[in-house]
Coordinates of C-alpha atoms in Angstrom, one line a residue:
X1 CA 122.8 38.6 78.8
X2 CA 120.6 38.9 81.8
X3 CA 117.6 39.8 79.5
X4 CA 118.2 36.7 77.3
X5 CA 118.5 34.6 80.5
X6 CA 115.1 35.9 81.7
X7 CA 113.5 35.2 78.3
X8 CA 114.9 31.7 78.3
X9 CA 113.7 31.2 81.8
X10 CA 110.2 32.5 81.0
X11 CA 109.9 30.3 78.0
X12 CA 111.1 27.2 79.9
X13 CA 108.8 27.9 82.8
X14 CA 105.8 28.6 80.6
X15 CA 106.5 25.4 78.6
X16 CA 106.7 23.4 81.8
X17 CA 103.3 24.6 82.9
X18 CA 101.8 23.8 79.6
X19 CA 103.3 20.3 79.5
X20 CA 102.4 19.4 83.0
X21 CA 101.1 15.8 83.1
X22 CA 99.4 13.6 85.7
X23 CA 100.3 9.9 85.8
X24 CA 97.4 7.5 85.1
X25 CA 97.7 5.7 88.5
X26 CA 97.3 9.1 90.2
X27 CA 94.2 9.8 88.2
X28 CA 92.8 6.5 89.3
X29 CA 93.6 6.9 93.0
X30 CA 92.2 10.5 92.7
X31 CA 89.0 8.8 91.6
X32 CA 89.1 6.6 94.8
X33 CA 88.2 9.7 96.8
X34 CA 84.9 10.1 95.0
X35 CA 84.3 6.4 95.0
X36 CA 84.6 6.4 98.7
X37 CA 82.5 9.5 99.2
X38 CA 79.7 8.2 97.0
X39 CA 79.8 4.7 98.5
X40 CA 78.4 6.3 101.7
X41 CA 77.0 9.7 100.6
X42 CA 74.8 8.2 97.9
X43 CA 73.1 6.1 100.5
X44 CA 72.3 9.3 102.3
X45 CA 71.2 11.3 99.2
X46 CA 69.1 8.4 97.8
X47 CA 67.6 6.7 100.9
X48 CA 67.8 9.2 103.9
X49 CA 64.2 10.3 103.7
X50 CA 63.0 6.8 103.0
X51 CA 65.2 5.4 105.9
X52 CA 63.8 8.0 108.3
X53 CA 60.2 7.3 107.5
X54 CA 60.1 3.6 106.7
X55 CA 62.9 2.2 108.9
X56 CA 63.9 4.7 111.6
X57 CA 60.2 5.6 112.3
X58 CA 59.8 9.3 111.8
X59 CA 56.9 11.1 110.1
X60 CA 57.6 12.5 106.6
X61 CA 57.2 16.1 107.9
X62 CA 59.6 15.7 110.8
X63 CA 62.1 13.9 108.5
X64 CA 61.9 16.7 105.9
X65 CA 62.5 19.4 108.5
X66 CA 65.5 17.5 109.9
X67 CA 67.0 17.1 106.4
X68 CA 66.6 20.8 105.6
X69 CA 68.1 22.0 109.0
X70 CA 71.0 19.6 108.7
X71 CA 71.8 20.7 105.2
X72 CA 71.7 24.4 106.2
X73 CA 74.4 23.6 108.8
X74 CA 76.4 21.7 106.3
X75 CA 76.0 24.4 103.6
X76 CA 77.4 27.0 106.1
X77 CA 80.2 24.5 106.8
X78 CA 81.2 24.3 103.1
X79 CA 82.8 27.8 102.8
X80 CA 84.3 27.4 106.3
X81 CA 85.9 24.2 105.1
X82 CA 87.1 26.0 102.0
X83 CA 88.8 28.7 104.1
X84 CA 90.4 26.0 106.3
X85 CA 91.8 24.3 103.2
X86 CA 93.2 27.7 102.0
X87 CA 94.8 28.1 105.4
X88 CA 96.2 24.6 105.6
X89 CA 100.0 24.3 105.4
X90 CA 101.6 20.9 105.8
X91 CA 104.2 18.7 104.2
X92 CA 101.4 16.9 102.4
X93 CA 99.9 20.0 100.9
X94 CA 96.8 22.1 101.4
X95 CA 94.0 19.7 100.4
X96 CA 95.6 16.2 100.6
X97 CA 96.0 15.9 104.4
X98 CA 92.2 16.3 104.9
X99 CA 91.7 12.8 103.4
X100 CA 93.9 11.4 106.2
X101 CA 92.3 13.5 109.0
X102 CA 88.6 13.0 108.0
X103 CA 88.4 9.5 106.6
X104 CA 87.7 7.8 110.0
X105 CA 85.2 10.4 111.3
X106 CA 83.3 10.3 108.0
X107 CA 83.0 6.5 108.1
X108 CA 82.0 6.4 111.8
X109 CA 79.4 9.1 111.7
X110 CA 77.7 7.7 108.6
X111 CA 77.5 4.3 110.2
X112 CA 75.9 5.9 113.4
X113 CA 73.4 7.8 111.2
X114 CA 72.0 4.5 109.9
X115 CA 72.1 2.9 113.3
X116 CA 68.7 3.1 115.1
X117 CA 69.1 3.5 118.9
X118 CA 66.7 2.3 121.6
X119 CA 65.2 5.7 122.0
X120 CA 61.8 7.2 121.6
X121 CA 60.1 10.6 121.2
X122 CA 62.1 13.7 121.3
X123 CA 65.4 11.9 122.1
X124 CA 65.1 9.8 119.0
X125 CA 64.5 12.9 116.8
X126 CA 67.5 14.7 118.4
X127 CA 69.7 11.6 117.8
X128 CA 68.7 11.5 114.1
X129 CA 69.3 15.3 113.7
X130 CA 72.7 15.3 115.4
X131 CA 74.0 12.2 113.6
X132 CA 72.7 13.6 110.3
X133 CA 74.6 16.9 110.9
X134 CA 77.8 15.2 112.0
X135 CA 77.7 12.8 109.1
X136 CA 77.2 15.6 106.6
X137 CA 79.8 17.9 108.1
X138 CA 82.4 15.1 108.0
X139 CA 81.4 14.5 104.4
X140 CA 81.9 18.2 103.6
X141 CA 85.3 18.1 105.3
X142 CA 86.3 15.1 103.2
X143 CA 84.6 16.1 99.9
X144 CA 85.7 19.8 99.7
X145 CA 89.4 18.8 99.2
X146 CA 88.4 16.4 96.4
X147 CA 87.6 19.4 94.2
X148 CA 90.1 21.8 95.6
X149 CA 93.0 19.5 95.2
X150 CA 92.5 19.1 91.4
X151 CA 94.0 22.4 90.3
X152 CA 97.1 21.5 92.3
X153 CA 97.5 18.0 90.9
X154 CA 98.2 19.4 87.4
X155 CA 98.0 22.7 85.6
X156 CA 96.9 21.0 82.4
X157 CA 93.2 21.7 81.5
X158 CA 93.1 18.4 79.6
X159 CA 94.7 16.6 82.5
X160 CA 92.2 18.0 84.9
X161 CA 89.3 17.0 82.6
X162 CA 90.6 13.4 82.3
X163 CA 91.2 13.1 86.0
X164 CA 87.8 14.6 86.8
X165 CA 86.1 12.2 84.3
X166 CA 87.9 9.2 85.9
X167 CA 86.9 10.5 89.3
X168 CA 83.3 10.7 88.3
X169 CA 83.3 7.3 86.7
X170 CA 84.8 5.7 89.8
X171 CA 82.4 7.8 91.9
X172 CA 79.6 6.3 89.9
X173 CA 80.9 2.8 90.7
X174 CA 80.6 3.8 94.4
X175 CA 77.1 5.1 93.7
X176 CA 76.2 1.8 92.0
X177 CA 77.1 -0.3 94.9
X178 CA 75.5 2.1 97.3
X179 CA 72.1 2.5 95.7
X180 CA 71.8 -1.0 94.2
X181 CA 72.8 -3.4 96.9
X182 CA 72.3 -1.5 100.2
X183 CA 68.6 -2.5 100.5
X184 CA 69.0 -6.2 99.7
X185 CA 72.3 -6.3 101.7
X186 CA 70.5 -4.8 104.7
X187 CA 67.7 -7.4 104.3
X188 CA 70.2 -10.2 104.2
X189 CA 72.1 -9.1 107.3
X190 CA 69.0 -8.1 109.2
X191 CA 67.1 -11.3 108.8
X192 CA 63.8 -9.5 108.9
X193 CA 65.0 -6.8 111.3
X194 CA 65.4 -3.7 109.0
X195 CA 67.0 -1.6 111.7
X196 CA 69.7 -4.2 112.5
X197 CA 70.2 -4.9 108.8
X198 CA 70.8 -1.2 107.8
X199 CA 73.3 -0.7 110.7
X200 CA 75.3 -3.8 109.7
X201 CA 75.2 -3.1 106.0
X202 CA 76.3 0.5 106.3
X203 CA 79.0 -0.5 108.7
X204 CA 80.5 -2.8 106.1
X205 CA 80.3 0.0 103.5
X206 CA 82.0 2.4 105.9
X207 CA 85.0 0.1 106.3
X208 CA 85.5 -0.1 102.5
X209 CA 85.1 3.7 102.2
X210 CA 87.8 4.3 104.8
X211 CA 90.3 2.0 103.1
X212 CA 89.8 3.7 99.7
X213 CA 90.4 7.2 101.2
X214 CA 93.6 6.1 102.9
X215 CA 94.9 4.6 99.6
X216 CA 94.1 7.9 97.8
X217 CA 95.9 9.9 100.4
X218 CA 99.1 8.0 100.2
X219 CA 99.3 8.1 96.4
X220 CA 98.3 11.8 95.7
X221 CA 100.9 14.6 95.3
X222 CA 100.2 18.4 95.2
X223 CA 102.4 20.4 93.0
X224 CA 103.7 24.0 93.3
X225 CA 102.3 24.3 96.8
X226 CA 105.6 25.8 98.0
X227 CA 104.8 29.0 96.2
X228 CA 101.2 29.3 97.5
X229 CA 100.8 31.6 100.4
X230 CA 98.2 31.3 103.1
X231 CA 95.5 33.7 102.2
X232 CA 93.1 35.6 104.6
X233 CA 89.3 35.3 104.7
X234 CA 89.2 38.8 103.2
X235 CA 91.3 37.6 100.3
X236 CA 89.2 34.5 99.8
X237 CA 86.1 36.7 99.5
X238 CA 88.1 38.9 97.1
X239 CA 88.5 36.0 94.7
X240 CA 84.7 36.1 94.1
X241 CA 84.7 39.7 93.0
X242 CA 83.9 40.0 89.4
X243 CA 84.2 36.2 89.0
X244 CA 81.0 35.8 87.0
X245 CA 81.8 32.4 85.6
X246 CA 82.0 31.2 89.2
X247 CA 78.7 32.8 90.1
X248 CA 77.0 31.1 87.1
X249 CA 78.5 27.7 88.0
X250 CA 77.4 28.0 91.7
X251 CA 73.8 28.8 90.9
X252 CA 73.6 26.3 88.0
X253 CA 75.1 23.5 90.1
X254 CA 72.8 24.4 93.1
X255 CA 69.8 24.0 90.8
X256 CA 71.2 20.7 89.4
X257 CA 71.6 19.2 92.9
X258 CA 68.2 20.4 94.0
X259 CA 66.6 18.7 91.0
X260 CA 68.7 15.5 91.4
X261 CA 67.9 15.1 95.1
X262 CA 64.2 15.7 94.5
X263 CA 64.3 12.8 92.1
X264 CA 66.4 10.5 94.3
X265 CA 64.5 11.2 97.5
X266 CA 61.1 10.5 95.9
X267 CA 62.3 7.5 93.8
X268 CA 61.9 4.8 96.4
X269 CA 58.3 5.9 97.1
X270 CA 57.5 5.9 93.4
X271 CA 58.6 2.4 92.8
X272 CA 57.2 0.9 96.0
X273 CA 53.8 2.6 95.8
X274 CA 53.1 3.8 92.3
X275 CA 54.8 0.8 90.5
X276 CA 53.8 -1.6 93.2
X277 CA 57.1 -3.3 93.9
X278 CA 59.8 -2.5 96.5
X279 CA 62.2 -4.7 94.5
X280 CA 62.1 -2.2 91.6
X281 CA 64.0 0.3 93.8
X282 CA 67.2 -1.7 93.8
X283 CA 66.6 -3.0 90.2
X284 CA 66.3 0.5 88.7
X285 CA 69.1 1.9 90.8
X286 CA 71.3 -0.9 89.5
X287 CA 71.1 0.6 86.1
X288 CA 72.6 3.9 87.2
X289 CA 75.9 2.3 86.4
X290 CA 75.0 3.0 82.7
X291 CA 75.9 6.7 83.3
X292 CA 79.6 5.8 83.1
X293 CA 79.0 5.7 79.3
X294 CA 78.2 9.3 79.3
X295 CA 80.9 10.2 81.9
X296 CA 83.6 8.4 80.0
X297 CA 82.6 10.2 76.8
X298 CA 82.6 13.7 78.3
X299 CA 86.1 14.6 77.1
X300 CA 85.1 13.6 73.5
X301 CA 81.9 15.8 73.6
X302 CA 83.8 18.7 75.1
X303 CA 86.2 18.8 72.1
X304 CA 83.3 19.4 69.7
X305 CA 80.6 21.0 71.8
X306 CA 82.8 22.9 74.4
X307 CA 82.0 22.7 78.1
X308 CA 78.9 24.8 78.1
X309 CA 77.4 23.0 75.1
X310 CA 78.2 19.6 76.5
X311 CA 76.5 20.5 79.8
X312 CA 73.4 21.7 78.1
X313 CA 73.2 18.6 75.9
X314 CA 73.4 16.3 78.9
X315 CA 70.9 18.3 81.0
X316 CA 68.4 18.2 78.1
X317 CA 69.0 14.4 77.9
X318 CA 68.2 14.2 81.6
X319 CA 64.9 16.1 81.1
X320 CA 63.9 13.9 78.2
X321 CA 64.6 10.8 80.3
X322 CA 62.5 12.1 83.1
X323 CA 59.6 12.9 80.9
X324 CA 59.8 9.5 79.3
X325 CA 59.4 7.9 82.7
X326 CA 56.3 10.0 83.3
X327 CA 54.7 8.9 80.0
X328 CA 55.7 5.3 80.5
X329 CA 53.2 4.9 83.3
X330 CA 53.2 1.3 84.7
X331 CA 55.2 -0.1 81.7
X332 CA 58.4 -1.2 83.5
X333 CA 60.4 -1.7 80.3
X334 CA 59.6 1.7 78.9
X335 CA 60.2 3.4 82.3
X336 CA 63.6 1.7 82.5
X337 CA 64.6 3.1 79.1
X338 CA 63.7 6.6 80.3
X339 CA 65.6 6.0 83.6
X340 CA 68.7 5.0 81.7
X341 CA 68.6 8.1 79.5
X342 CA 68.1 10.3 82.5
X343 CA 70.9 8.6 84.4
X344 CA 73.4 9.1 81.5
X345 CA 72.4 12.7 81.2
X346 CA 72.5 13.6 84.9
X347 CA 75.8 11.8 85.6
X348 CA 77.5 13.4 82.7
X349 CA 76.2 16.9 83.6
X350 CA 77.5 16.4 87.1
X351 CA 80.9 15.7 85.7
X352 CA 80.9 19.0 83.8
X353 CA 80.1 21.1 86.9
X354 CA 82.9 19.7 88.9
X355 CA 85.4 20.3 86.1
X356 CA 84.2 23.9 85.4
X357 CA 84.4 25.0 89.0
X358 CA 88.1 24.3 88.9
X359 CA 88.5 26.6 85.9
X360 CA 86.8 29.4 87.8
X361 CA 89.7 29.2 90.3
X362 CA 92.0 30.2 87.5
X363 CA 89.7 33.0 86.5
X364 CA 89.6 34.3 90.1
X365 CA 93.4 34.4 90.2
X366 CA 93.6 36.1 86.8
X367 CA 90.9 38.7 87.8
X368 CA 92.0 39.5 91.4
X369 CA 95.5 38.0 91.9
X370 CA 94.1 35.7 94.6
X371 CA 94.1 31.9 94.1
X372 CA 91.4 30.7 96.5
X373 CA 91.2 27.0 95.6
X374 CA 89.5 25.9 98.8
X375 CA 87.0 28.6 99.1
X376 CA 85.8 28.8 95.5
X377 CA 85.6 25.1 95.0
X378 CA 83.9 24.6 98.4
X379 CA 81.1 26.9 97.4
X380 CA 81.0 25.7 93.8
X381 CA 80.9 22.0 94.8
X382 CA 80.3 21.0 98.4
X383 CA 78.0 24.0 99.2
X384 CA 75.9 23.2 96.1
X385 CA 75.7 19.5 97.0
X386 CA 74.8 20.1 100.6
X387 CA 72.4 23.0 100.1
X388 CA 70.9 21.4 97.0
X389 CA 70.4 18.2 98.9
X390 CA 68.7 20.1 101.7
X391 CA 66.4 22.0 99.3
X392 CA 65.7 18.8 97.3
X393 CA 64.9 16.6 100.3
X394 CA 62.7 19.3 101.8
X395 CA 60.8 20.0 98.6
X396 CA 60.2 16.3 98.1
X397 CA 59.0 15.8 101.8
X398 CA 56.7 18.8 101.8
X399 CA 55.1 17.8 98.5
X400 CA 54.6 14.3 99.7
X401 CA 53.1 15.6 103.0
X402 CA 50.9 18.0 101.1
X403 CA 49.5 15.3 98.9
X404 CA 48.7 13.1 102.0
X405 CA 51.5 10.5 102.0
X406 CA 51.7 8.4 105.2
X407 CA 54.3 5.7 105.6
X408 CA 52.0 3.8 108.0
X409 CA 49.6 3.1 105.1
X410 CA 50.6 0.1 103.0
X411 CA 48.3 1.4 100.3
X412 CA 48.5 5.1 99.5
X413 CA 45.5 7.3 98.4
X414 CA 45.0 8.5 94.9
X415 CA 46.1 12.0 95.9
X416 CA 49.3 10.6 97.5
X417 CA 50.1 8.6 94.4
X418 CA 49.7 11.6 92.2
X419 CA 51.9 13.6 94.4
X420 CA 54.6 11.0 94.4
X421 CA 54.5 10.8 90.6
X422 CA 54.6 14.6 90.2
X423 CA 57.5 15.0 92.6
X424 CA 59.6 12.2 91.1
X425 CA 59.0 12.9 87.4
X426 CA 58.1 16.6 86.7
X427 CA 59.5 18.7 89.5
X428 CA 63.1 17.8 88.6
X429 CA 62.5 18.8 85.0
X430 CA 61.4 22.2 86.0
X431 CA 64.4 22.8 88.2
X432 CA 66.9 21.3 85.6
X433 CA 65.6 24.0 83.1
X434 CA 67.2 26.7 85.4
X435 CA 70.6 25.1 85.0
X436 CA 70.2 25.0 81.2
X437 CA 69.5 28.8 81.0
X438 CA 72.5 29.6 83.2
X439 CA 74.8 27.5 81.1
X440 CA 73.8 29.4 77.9
X441 CA 75.1 32.5 79.7
X442 CA 78.3 30.7 80.7
X443 CA 79.4 30.4 77.0
X444 CA 80.8 33.9 77.0
X445 CA 83.2 33.2 79.9
X446 CA 84.4 29.8 78.5
X447 CA 85.4 31.5 75.3
X448 CA 87.7 33.8 77.4
X449 CA 89.6 30.8 79.1
X450 CA 92.6 30.7 76.6
X451 CA 93.5 34.3 77.5
X452 CA 93.3 33.5 81.2
X453 CA 95.5 30.4 80.9
X454 CA 98.1 32.2 78.8
X455 CA 98.3 35.2 81.1
X456 CA 98.6 33.1 84.2
X457 CA 101.4 31.0 82.6
X458 CA 103.2 34.2 81.7
X459 CA 102.8 35.6 85.2
X460 CA 104.0 32.5 86.9
X461 CA 107.0 32.2 84.6
X462 CA 107.9 35.9 85.3
X463 CA 107.6 35.3 89.0
X464 CA 109.8 32.3 88.9
X465 CA 112.4 34.1 86.7
X466 CA 112.5 37.0 89.2
X467 CA 113.0 34.6 92.1
X468 CA 115.9 32.9 90.3
X469 CA 117.5 36.2 89.4
X470 CA 117.2 37.4 93.0
X471 CA 118.7 34.1 94.2
X472 CA 121.6 34.4 91.8
X473 CA 122.4 37.9 92.9
X474 CA 122.3 36.8 96.6

């Protein structure tokens, strides 16, 4: 009788895990987190180098060093933040409360970063560096839970993929408003004073981002957190042992973000100087919204091409788009076609990395018995974004400096123009190729996922049955 009861309990528990669903409204509000983050962070990733050189008043070399140093601090903060998430225990869950705690600091520090104080010399450089570090650290503290909360919202792989796709689509909406309208909005509010305009415009964006994060916090729910124990730092590190799919995702995602930021950081210079029109910066960035086509279609592609194949497909599309821009030369229409192709590819590939890093949490638990949501996803997502952004901005700034770029010159030299073109078009292609190679290797581990899912469902069911039996005896 007891044996039959345990079997029934195991079956029911396993079925409950497999049938776990996430309501659509919660998938949407989950997407608000990335919409908020991108509304501000994409201004940083796309325009920080340009703002420092052309608005704030720093040399390209100084700006590049500041960006690298800041990202190193933030990259170190990513695993620390992951450990903090793993050690968080509140009535709201492990990841969810961080949206409440960090929404206001995130909004304030980003606004201060784009506010130019009445300082000069070393003090101005120090202000820029400190605000940059604080803004990025607050973003890390807010963005790490975005990825770490997903495995606790639902145990369904399809549900996670759908939620993640919606998150990235809405995140792209945030990106669209950030990169498309911030320059003309700053020009409108500044009335000829760029420094005043950027401060006011980013201030408005910060208020909207804060509201979106608060809405997301109130609607989200973390499941099965009552059974999750607080794990030690040693146990968090243990979850990486033998977790080869996680290692592959981390390195591939780091390469992706490095390439992506090299492109974004050099893009304003390419259109202002090589294409001869500052207005083209916002015009082309406005078309980044087209990447929602690829993002929305990701679940469809995954059904037929699997995750590794889908990622490679979109990375190759990105590389083709980049090359197209290079061969288009001064032809704006042709360059726009290449830009749209590259945006669809890069946006969709980004979606895949965020989804796959969540799966490596399951693999780590299956391999080591430790479920380190915060630590593994912090390294696989926030660390890669921060460190890749640092590498990308630094590479772009050093290449521009090496080719003789000077923001004080309205017209750049032939060498400078060649350097801008090489940095914007071809360097990202070279780095994206690294991610392609690594995703070929990931195929083996993705094929192993059904076994991991089944074993974890069985373990959880047995654990619950044992708890129920113990409670019944008591």
